[in-house]
mmCIF file of C-alpha atoms in Angstrom:
data_model
loop_
_atom_site.group_PDB
_atom_site.id
_atom_site.type_symbol
_atom_site.label_atom_id
_atom_site.label_comp_id
_atom_site.label_asym_id
_atom_site.label_seq_id
_atom_site.Cartn_x
_atom_site.Cartn_y
_atom_site.Cartn_z
ATOM 1 C CA MET A 1 29.974 94.184 126.778
ATOM 2 C CA PHE A 2 32.742 97.095 126.278
ATOM 3 C CA VAL A 3 34.359 96.758 122.560
ATOM 4 C CA ASP A 4 36.729 99.786 121.692
ATOM 5 C CA ARG A 5 37.971 98.749 118.235
ATOM 6 C CA ALA A 6 36.066 97.232 114.986
ATOM 7 C CA ILE A 7 37.127 96.708 111.347
ATOM 8 C CA ILE A 8 34.126 97.300 109.180
ATOM 9 C CA THR A 9 32.791 98.128 105.654
ATOM 10 C CA PHE A 10 30.449 100.643 104.647
ATOM 11 C CA HIS A 11 28.752 100.806 101.400
ATOM 12 C CA ALA A 12 26.681 104.357 100.309
ATOM 13 C CA GLY A 13 23.414 103.169 97.734
ATOM 14 C CA ASN A 14 23.800 103.276 94.443
ATOM 15 C CA GLY A 15 22.184 105.939 92.433
ATOM 16 C CA GLY A 16 18.867 105.155 90.323
ATOM 17 C CA ASN A 17 19.012 104.799 86.763
ATOM 18 C CA GLY A 18 17.458 107.096 84.459
ATOM 19 C CA CYS A 19 14.189 106.628 82.449
ATOM 20 C CA VAL A 20 13.552 106.099 78.911
ATOM 21 C CA SER A 21 9.804 107.289 78.581
ATOM 22 C CA PHE A 22 8.081 109.387 75.641
ATOM 23 C CA ARG A 23 4.380 111.031 76.475
ATOM 24 C CA ARG A 24 1.657 108.848 74.857
ATOM 25 C CA GLU A 25 -1.449 111.270 75.858
ATOM 26 C CA LYS A 26 -4.305 110.902 73.564
ATOM 27 C CA TYR A 27 -4.442 114.367 72.381
ATOM 28 C CA VAL A 28 -0.678 114.900 72.151
ATOM 29 C CA PRO A 29 -0.092 113.851 68.764
ATOM 30 C CA ARG A 30 3.922 114.772 68.855
ATOM 31 C CA GLY A 31 4.740 113.669 72.391
ATOM 32 C CA GLY A 32 8.259 113.798 73.221
ATOM 33 C CA PRO A 33 10.594 112.325 75.770
ATOM 34 C CA ASP A 34 9.696 112.401 79.413
ATOM 35 C CA GLY A 35 11.914 109.764 80.901
ATOM 36 C CA GLY A 36 12.838 111.179 84.522
ATOM 37 C CA ASP A 37 16.624 110.783 86.517
ATOM 38 C CA GLY A 38 16.916 108.239 88.943
ATOM 39 C CA GLY A 39 17.166 109.003 92.732
ATOM 40 C CA ARG A 40 20.255 109.703 94.408
ATOM 41 C CA GLY A 41 21.815 106.810 96.461
ATOM 42 C CA GLY A 42 21.870 106.967 100.099
ATOM 43 C CA SER A 43 25.065 108.294 102.026
ATOM 44 C CA ILE A 44 26.807 107.002 104.982
ATOM 45 C CA VAL A 45 27.237 109.645 107.664
ATOM 46 C CA LEU A 46 28.817 108.908 110.962
ATOM 47 C CA VAL A 47 27.481 110.909 114.079
ATOM 48 C CA SER A 48 29.247 111.193 117.558
ATOM 49 C CA ASP A 49 26.680 110.467 119.952
ATOM 50 C CA PRO A 50 27.130 111.047 123.686
ATOM 51 C CA GLU A 51 24.308 108.240 124.512
ATOM 52 C CA VAL A 52 26.681 105.374 122.900
ATOM 53 C CA ARG A 53 29.460 104.625 125.253
ATOM 54 C CA SER A 54 30.977 101.540 123.121
ATOM 55 C CA LEU A 55 31.351 100.115 119.570
ATOM 56 C CA VAL A 56 29.801 97.001 120.534
ATOM 57 C CA ASP A 57 27.049 97.756 117.805
ATOM 58 C CA PHE A 58 29.873 97.003 115.356
ATOM 59 C CA ALA A 59 31.241 93.799 117.101
ATOM 60 C CA ARG A 60 29.522 91.282 114.717
ATOM 61 C CA ARG A 61 28.649 93.231 111.922
ATOM 62 C CA HIS A 62 30.844 93.074 108.785
ATOM 63 C CA SER A 63 29.304 95.558 106.589
ATOM 64 C CA ILE A 64 26.390 98.490 106.647
ATOM 65 C CA ARG A 65 24.986 99.496 103.405
ATOM 66 C CA ALA A 66 22.703 102.492 102.871
ATOM 67 C CA GLY A 67 20.021 102.664 100.669
ATOM 68 C CA ASN A 68 19.374 102.932 97.091
ATOM 69 C CA GLY A 69 18.352 105.306 94.754
ATOM 70 C CA ALA A 70 14.813 104.226 92.833
ATOM 71 C CA PRO A 71 14.952 104.519 88.982
ATOM 72 C CA GLY A 72 13.152 107.681 87.452
ATOM 73 C CA SER A 73 9.556 107.122 85.590
ATOM 74 C CA GLY A 74 7.311 108.627 82.968
ATOM 75 C CA SER A 75 6.163 112.582 83.034
ATOM 76 C CA ARG A 76 9.625 113.301 83.774
ATOM 77 C CA ARG A 77 9.160 112.069 87.675
ATOM 78 C CA THR A 78 12.553 111.615 89.416
ATOM 79 C CA GLY A 79 12.969 108.498 91.469
ATOM 80 C CA ARG A 80 13.083 108.476 95.484
ATOM 81 C CA SER A 81 16.306 108.914 97.030
ATOM 82 C CA GLY A 82 18.063 106.313 98.990
ATOM 83 C CA ALA A 83 17.830 106.472 102.633
ATOM 84 C CA ASP A 84 21.109 107.769 104.224
ATOM 85 C CA GLU A 85 22.508 105.528 106.964
ATOM 86 C CA ARG A 86 23.291 107.581 110.495
ATOM 87 C CA ILE A 87 25.520 105.915 112.283
ATOM 88 C CA ALA A 88 25.872 106.828 115.866
ATOM 89 C CA VAL A 89 29.476 106.454 117.671
ATOM 90 C CA PRO A 90 30.591 107.365 120.716
ATOM 91 C CA PRO A 91 32.538 110.622 121.250
ATOM 92 C CA GLY A 92 36.340 110.012 121.315
ATOM 93 C CA THR A 93 36.061 107.528 118.413
ATOM 94 C CA VAL A 94 38.779 107.936 115.406
ATOM 95 C CA VAL A 95 38.265 106.636 111.958
ATOM 96 C CA LYS A 96 41.220 105.464 110.291
ATOM 97 C CA THR A 97 41.521 103.568 106.723
ATOM 98 C CA HIS A 98 42.233 99.887 106.547
ATOM 99 C CA PRO A 99 44.653 98.657 106.651
ATOM 100 C CA GLU A 100 47.280 101.565 106.679
ATOM 101 C CA GLU A 101 45.393 102.994 109.364
ATOM 102 C CA ARG A 102 45.519 106.888 108.318
ATOM 103 C CA LEU A 103 43.762 109.148 110.119
ATOM 104 C CA ILE A 104 40.359 110.000 108.721
ATOM 105 C CA VAL A 105 38.509 111.815 111.124
ATOM 106 C CA ASP A 106 38.520 112.084 115.272
ATOM 107 C CA PHE A 107 35.365 112.973 116.621
ATOM 108 C CA SER A 108 36.893 114.432 119.778
ATOM 109 C CA ALA A 109 33.536 116.256 121.202
ATOM 110 C CA PRO A 110 29.744 115.322 121.041
ATOM 111 C CA GLY A 111 27.472 116.075 117.828
ATOM 112 C CA MET A 112 29.842 116.215 115.215
ATOM 113 C CA GLU A 113 29.246 114.429 111.773
ATOM 114 C CA PHE A 114 30.958 113.165 108.797
ATOM 115 C CA GLU A 115 30.153 112.164 105.274
ATOM 116 C CA LEU A 116 31.963 108.831 105.311
ATOM 117 C CA ALA A 117 30.880 107.379 101.869
ATOM 118 C CA ARG A 118 28.979 109.665 99.473
ATOM 119 C CA GLY A 119 25.772 107.841 97.920
ATOM 120 C CA GLY A 120 25.740 107.634 93.970
ATOM 121 C CA ARG A 121 24.579 110.092 91.445
ATOM 122 C CA GLY A 122 21.229 109.256 89.942
ATOM 123 C CA GLY A 123 21.348 108.667 86.021
ATOM 124 C CA ARG A 124 19.896 111.085 83.768
ATOM 125 C CA GLY A 125 16.453 110.226 81.830
ATOM 126 C CA ASN A 126 15.933 110.453 78.408
ATOM 127 C CA TYR A 127 14.390 113.940 78.444
ATOM 128 C CA ARG A 128 17.545 115.492 79.452
ATOM 129 C CA PHE A 129 19.127 114.539 75.917
ATOM 130 C CA LYS A 130 16.519 116.049 73.539
ATOM 131 C CA SER A 131 18.000 118.688 70.906
ATOM 132 C CA SER A 132 17.226 120.367 67.969
ATOM 133 C CA VAL A 133 18.601 117.631 66.174
ATOM 134 C CA ASN A 134 17.479 114.555 68.628
ATOM 135 C CA GLN A 135 13.825 114.620 69.031
ATOM 136 C CA ALA A 136 13.011 111.572 70.429
ATOM 137 C CA PRO A 137 16.321 110.187 72.438
ATOM 138 C CA ARG A 138 16.317 106.830 73.392
ATOM 139 C CA ARG A 139 19.510 107.177 75.647
ATOM 140 C CA ALA A 140 19.234 107.229 79.694
ATOM 141 C CA ASP A 141 22.235 107.021 81.970
ATOM 142 C CA LYS A 142 22.657 104.470 84.531
ATOM 143 C CA GLY A 143 22.960 105.256 88.001
ATOM 144 C CA MET A 144 26.582 105.846 89.753
ATOM 145 C CA PRO A 145 27.926 103.351 91.963
ATOM 146 C CA GLY A 146 27.874 104.545 95.703
ATOM 147 C CA GLU A 147 31.282 104.914 97.843
ATOM 148 C CA SER A 148 32.515 101.757 100.005
ATOM 149 C CA VAL A 149 34.964 101.981 101.986
ATOM 150 C CA THR A 150 36.572 99.570 104.804
ATOM 151 C CA VAL A 151 37.710 101.587 108.301
ATOM 152 C CA VAL A 152 39.044 101.003 111.666
ATOM 153 C CA LEU A 153 36.931 102.540 114.526
ATOM 154 C CA GLU A 154 38.790 102.968 117.524
ATOM 155 C CA LEU A 155 37.483 104.544 120.598
ATOM 156 C CA LYS A 156 39.769 106.510 122.982
ATOM 157 C CA LEU A 157 37.376 107.297 125.790
ATOM 158 C CA ILE A 158 37.095 110.986 126.764
ATOM 159 C CA ALA A 159 38.084 112.283 130.217
ATOM 160 C CA PHE A 160 39.532 114.681 132.278
ATOM 161 C CA ALA A 161 41.574 112.600 134.410
ATOM 162 C CA GLY A 162 42.724 109.191 133.953
ATOM 163 C CA LEU A 163 43.894 106.489 136.942
ATOM 164 C CA VAL A 164 47.072 104.655 135.796
ATOM 165 C CA GLY A 165 48.771 101.967 137.997
ATOM 166 C CA LEU A 166 49.478 98.606 138.405
ATOM 167 C CA PRO A 167 46.957 95.954 138.534
ATOM 168 C CA ASN A 168 45.451 95.562 142.098
ATOM 169 C CA ALA A 169 46.999 99.520 142.999
ATOM 170 C CA GLY A 170 43.064 100.148 144.220
ATOM 171 C CA LYS A 171 42.289 102.180 141.087
ATOM 172 C CA SER A 172 38.738 100.878 141.111
ATOM 173 C CA THR A 173 38.299 101.149 144.612
ATOM 174 C CA LEU A 174 39.341 104.387 144.402
ATOM 175 C CA ILE A 175 36.957 105.341 141.041
ATOM 176 C CA SER A 176 34.094 103.804 143.228
ATOM 177 C CA ARG A 177 34.407 105.825 146.218
ATOM 178 C CA ILE A 178 35.032 109.696 144.741
ATOM 179 C CA SER A 179 32.152 109.024 141.939
ATOM 180 C CA SER A 180 29.084 106.998 141.255
ATOM 181 C CA ALA A 181 30.997 103.857 139.348
ATOM 182 C CA ARG A 182 30.451 100.614 140.482
ATOM 183 C CA PRO A 183 33.581 98.660 138.644
ATOM 184 C CA ARG A 184 34.396 95.164 139.918
ATOM 185 C CA ILE A 185 36.564 94.888 142.486
ATOM 186 C CA ALA A 186 38.345 91.834 143.749
ATOM 187 C CA ASP A 187 42.049 90.694 145.600
ATOM 188 C CA TYR A 188 43.718 89.650 142.362
ATOM 189 C CA PRO A 189 45.193 91.186 138.905
ATOM 190 C CA PHE A 190 43.335 92.295 136.376
ATOM 191 C CA THR A 191 40.056 92.520 138.134
ATOM 192 C CA THR A 192 39.360 95.561 135.423
ATOM 193 C CA LEU A 193 39.319 94.298 132.349
ATOM 194 C CA THR A 194 37.669 97.079 130.465
ATOM 195 C CA PRO A 195 37.742 101.010 131.210
ATOM 196 C CA ASN A 196 35.340 102.784 133.646
ATOM 197 C CA LEU A 197 34.350 106.171 133.514
ATOM 198 C CA GLY A 198 33.007 108.323 136.897
ATOM 199 C CA VAL A 199 31.435 111.522 137.260
ATOM 200 C CA VAL A 200 33.220 113.181 140.202
ATOM 201 C CA TYR A 201 31.154 116.173 141.665
ATOM 202 C CA HIS A 202 32.672 118.661 144.022
ATOM 203 C CA GLY A 203 30.228 121.557 144.949
ATOM 204 C CA TYR A 204 28.372 122.392 141.664
ATOM 205 C CA ASP A 205 31.244 121.144 139.323
ATOM 206 C CA SER A 206 31.635 118.044 138.282
ATOM 207 C CA LEU A 207 34.350 116.169 136.004
ATOM 208 C CA VAL A 208 34.981 112.445 134.256
ATOM 209 C CA VAL A 209 37.920 110.323 135.450
ATOM 210 C CA ALA A 210 38.464 106.980 133.712
ATOM 211 C CA ASP A 211 39.553 103.690 135.701
ATOM 212 C CA ILE A 212 41.906 102.639 133.149
ATOM 213 C CA PRO A 213 43.022 98.380 133.802
ATOM 214 C CA GLY A 214 46.225 97.732 134.865
ATOM 215 C CA ILE A 215 49.326 98.198 132.962
ATOM 216 C CA ILE A 216 52.440 96.346 133.421
ATOM 217 C CA SER A 217 55.805 96.220 132.201
ATOM 218 C CA GLY A 218 55.819 95.442 128.061
ATOM 219 C CA ALA A 219 52.380 97.348 128.003
ATOM 220 C CA HIS A 220 53.295 99.169 125.410
ATOM 221 C CA ARG A 221 54.697 96.022 123.028
ATOM 222 C CA GLY A 222 51.230 94.387 123.913
ATOM 223 C CA GLU A 223 51.609 92.842 127.391
ATOM 224 C CA GLY A 224 48.790 92.343 129.639
ATOM 225 C CA MET A 225 46.052 94.634 128.656
ATOM 226 C CA GLY A 226 48.772 96.602 126.866
ATOM 227 C CA LEU A 227 48.066 98.715 123.748
ATOM 228 C CA SER A 228 44.620 97.739 124.106
ATOM 229 C CA PHE A 229 43.982 100.309 126.741
ATOM 230 C CA LEU A 230 47.378 102.651 126.810
ATOM 231 C CA ARG A 231 45.278 104.364 123.980
ATOM 232 C CA HIS A 232 42.570 105.800 126.559
ATOM 233 C CA ILE A 233 45.099 107.855 128.265
ATOM 234 C CA GLU A 234 45.875 109.854 125.458
ATOM 235 C CA ARG A 235 42.452 111.439 125.850
ATOM 236 C CA ASN A 236 43.015 112.376 129.519
ATOM 237 C CA ARG A 237 44.249 115.911 130.356
ATOM 238 C CA VAL A 238 45.708 115.053 133.910
ATOM 239 C CA LEU A 239 46.846 111.593 134.741
ATOM 240 C CA LEU A 240 46.730 110.355 138.488
ATOM 241 C CA TYR A 241 49.624 108.074 139.168
ATOM 242 C CA LEU A 242 48.276 105.520 141.794
ATOM 243 C CA ILE A 243 50.991 103.688 143.693
ATOM 244 C CA ASP A 244 50.424 101.217 146.144
ATOM 245 C CA VAL A 245 52.899 102.579 149.278
ATOM 246 C CA SER A 246 52.118 99.888 152.037
ATOM 247 C CA PRO A 247 54.886 97.947 153.733
ATOM 248 C CA SER A 248 53.285 94.723 152.144
ATOM 249 C CA ASN A 249 54.107 95.804 148.546
ATOM 250 C CA MET A 250 57.242 93.983 147.635
ATOM 251 C CA VAL A 251 58.183 96.352 144.494
ATOM 252 C CA GLU A 252 59.726 99.758 145.698
ATOM 253 C CA PRO A 253 57.160 102.888 145.096
ATOM 254 C CA VAL A 254 59.454 104.777 143.082
ATOM 255 C CA GLU A 255 60.571 101.892 140.459
ATOM 256 C CA THR A 256 56.810 101.139 140.033
ATOM 257 C CA LEU A 257 56.415 105.121 138.728
ATOM 258 C CA ARG A 258 59.200 104.475 136.907
ATOM 259 C CA MET A 259 58.199 101.725 135.368
ATOM 260 C CA LEU A 260 54.718 103.491 134.786
ATOM 261 C CA GLN A 261 56.326 106.608 132.734
ATOM 262 C CA GLY A 262 58.369 104.303 131.043
ATOM 263 C CA GLU A 263 55.684 102.243 129.549
ATOM 264 C CA LEU A 264 53.641 105.533 128.922
ATOM 265 C CA GLU A 265 56.624 107.169 127.319
ATOM 266 C CA ALA A 266 57.534 103.954 125.060
ATOM 267 C CA HIS A 267 53.687 104.374 123.755
ATOM 268 C CA ASP A 268 53.839 108.229 123.138
ATOM 269 C CA PRO A 269 56.409 110.397 124.607
ATOM 270 C CA ARG A 270 53.648 113.409 124.723
ATOM 271 C CA LEU A 271 52.126 111.620 127.798
ATOM 272 C CA LEU A 272 54.556 112.478 129.820
ATOM 273 C CA LYS A 273 53.852 116.389 129.001
ATOM 274 C CA LYS A 274 50.537 115.998 130.646
ATOM 275 C CA ARG A 275 49.953 117.488 134.006
ATOM 276 C CA ALA A 276 49.972 114.823 136.397
ATOM 277 C CA ILE A 277 49.496 114.150 140.453
ATOM 278 C CA VAL A 278 51.509 111.042 141.876
ATOM 279 C CA VAL A 279 48.879 109.330 144.648
ATOM 280 C CA GLY A 280 50.494 107.142 147.365
ATOM 281 C CA ASN A 281 47.533 104.843 147.839
ATOM 282 C CA LYS A 282 47.127 102.322 151.056
ATOM 283 C CA ALA A 283 49.041 105.048 152.875
ATOM 284 C CA ASP A 284 46.513 104.000 156.089
ATOM 285 C CA LEU A 285 49.223 100.873 156.708
ATOM 286 C CA LEU A 286 51.933 102.979 156.966
ATOM 287 C CA GLU A 287 53.269 103.589 160.563
ATOM 288 C CA PRO A 288 56.402 104.731 161.808
ATOM 289 C CA GLN A 289 57.013 100.930 163.152
ATOM 290 C CA THR A 290 56.223 99.243 159.927
ATOM 291 C CA GLY A 291 58.609 101.554 157.957
ATOM 292 C CA ARG A 292 57.656 104.649 155.710
ATOM 293 C CA ALA A 293 60.925 104.492 154.027
ATOM 294 C CA GLY A 294 59.177 103.363 150.261
ATOM 295 C CA ALA A 295 56.554 106.367 150.568
ATOM 296 C CA ASP A 296 59.171 108.431 151.664
ATOM 297 C CA HIS A 297 61.534 107.837 148.647
ATOM 298 C CA LEU A 298 58.556 108.555 146.218
ATOM 299 C CA ARG A 299 57.828 111.643 147.736
ATOM 300 C CA ASP A 300 61.462 113.087 147.310
ATOM 301 C CA TYR A 301 61.515 111.763 143.620
ATOM 302 C CA CYS A 302 58.559 113.595 142.848
ATOM 303 C CA GLU A 303 59.901 116.413 144.500
ATOM 304 C CA ARG A 304 62.966 115.853 142.069
ATOM 305 C CA GLN A 305 60.909 115.249 139.214
ATOM 306 C CA GLY A 306 58.460 118.526 140.073
ATOM 307 C CA LEU A 307 55.249 116.250 140.308
ATOM 308 C CA PRO A 308 53.001 116.933 143.299
ATOM 309 C CA TYR A 309 52.678 114.146 145.399
ATOM 310 C CA MET A 310 49.939 113.175 147.793
ATOM 311 C CA GLU A 311 48.684 110.193 150.201
ATOM 312 C CA ILE A 312 45.208 108.775 150.635
ATOM 313 C CA SER A 313 43.550 105.841 151.418
ATOM 314 C CA ALA A 314 41.018 104.953 149.032
ATOM 315 C CA LEU A 315 39.136 101.624 150.845
ATOM 316 C CA ARG A 316 39.360 103.834 154.319
ATOM 317 C CA GLU A 317 38.376 107.107 152.414
ATOM 318 C CA TRP A 318 41.185 109.020 153.462
ATOM 319 C CA ASN A 319 41.948 112.067 152.144
ATOM 320 C CA LEU A 320 39.895 111.917 149.284
ATOM 321 C CA GLU A 321 38.227 115.335 149.503
ATOM 322 C CA GLU A 322 42.044 117.150 149.424
ATOM 323 C CA LEU A 323 42.627 115.041 146.079
ATOM 324 C CA LYS A 324 38.988 115.973 144.767
ATOM 325 C CA ALA A 325 39.959 119.752 145.512
ATOM 326 C CA ARG A 326 43.253 119.260 143.643
ATOM 327 C CA LEU A 327 41.720 117.473 140.826
ATOM 328 C CA PHE A 328 39.320 120.606 140.648
ATOM 329 C CA ALA A 329 41.785 123.344 140.809
ATOM 330 C CA LEU A 330 43.540 122.023 137.926
ATOM 331 C CA TYR A 331 40.291 121.301 135.861
ATOM 332 C CA HIS A 332 39.481 125.477 136.470
ATOM 333 C CA GLU A 333 43.256 126.214 135.085
ATOM 334 C CA SER A 334 42.840 124.245 132.336
#
């Protein structure tokens, strides 16, 4: 189960209460105060762990609480500190306030740590209040409450390249041919309901490609899979526009590309500034007698836009090595 958004409340632990206690040893006639301090409450610490791939662990949990500090005791013994709650999230997770959704932290790399909620301070025991004018204080502090915060966790997959295209453009077939990913493939729209990551190898090099579920007109307004997956494209350094150029496609390839660019621009204009390759898929079906007009128009449009263009057949595995070579050339340039 792939989950890329969750709302959850984190409670840091409360500090333990300070202790009121006096020494009562047999041969100590004037035993003074010896109440110890309360222990510190546990904190909530988020850690980006590459072994975690989804926010599924937060799907059915409404809150997570760290341990409370133990109260102090006699003989100036400090209470045990509450255990910190270290919570693993996938790299690429963005933490925002709820409901304002202001950015708190962006886990853009593996191994990052962030203390989201700090545990409460333990209360002072009565030995802390002893003075020349107060030899037997009967005062102790209560522990401080830990911080509580409700946040939005949002996952944006980290991949070098992202496949962008209409449903049934062949994205799942392509990623299954150039990597070890095995997404669901069928001849009806929206077969891919969750993003898929695949590792592509070329010689001794490797990079990650993301198969983004199909984008349709109005995706930036939430149509189709819309906003649920447009945000994953924000992490990609290179975009592969996969366009069906087969004669059986009733939509002009140029219009498809314009629509995809328009949806990305409406979601975030910065997406169009990313490096991109336009890939005409199902080119094995192009023959002079069946017509290449759509593919040729797309090539001309890309030349005017300054976009690299190439043709492949993901199903027949035609020209895939050249595509991988172009991807790795961009990878080494970055």
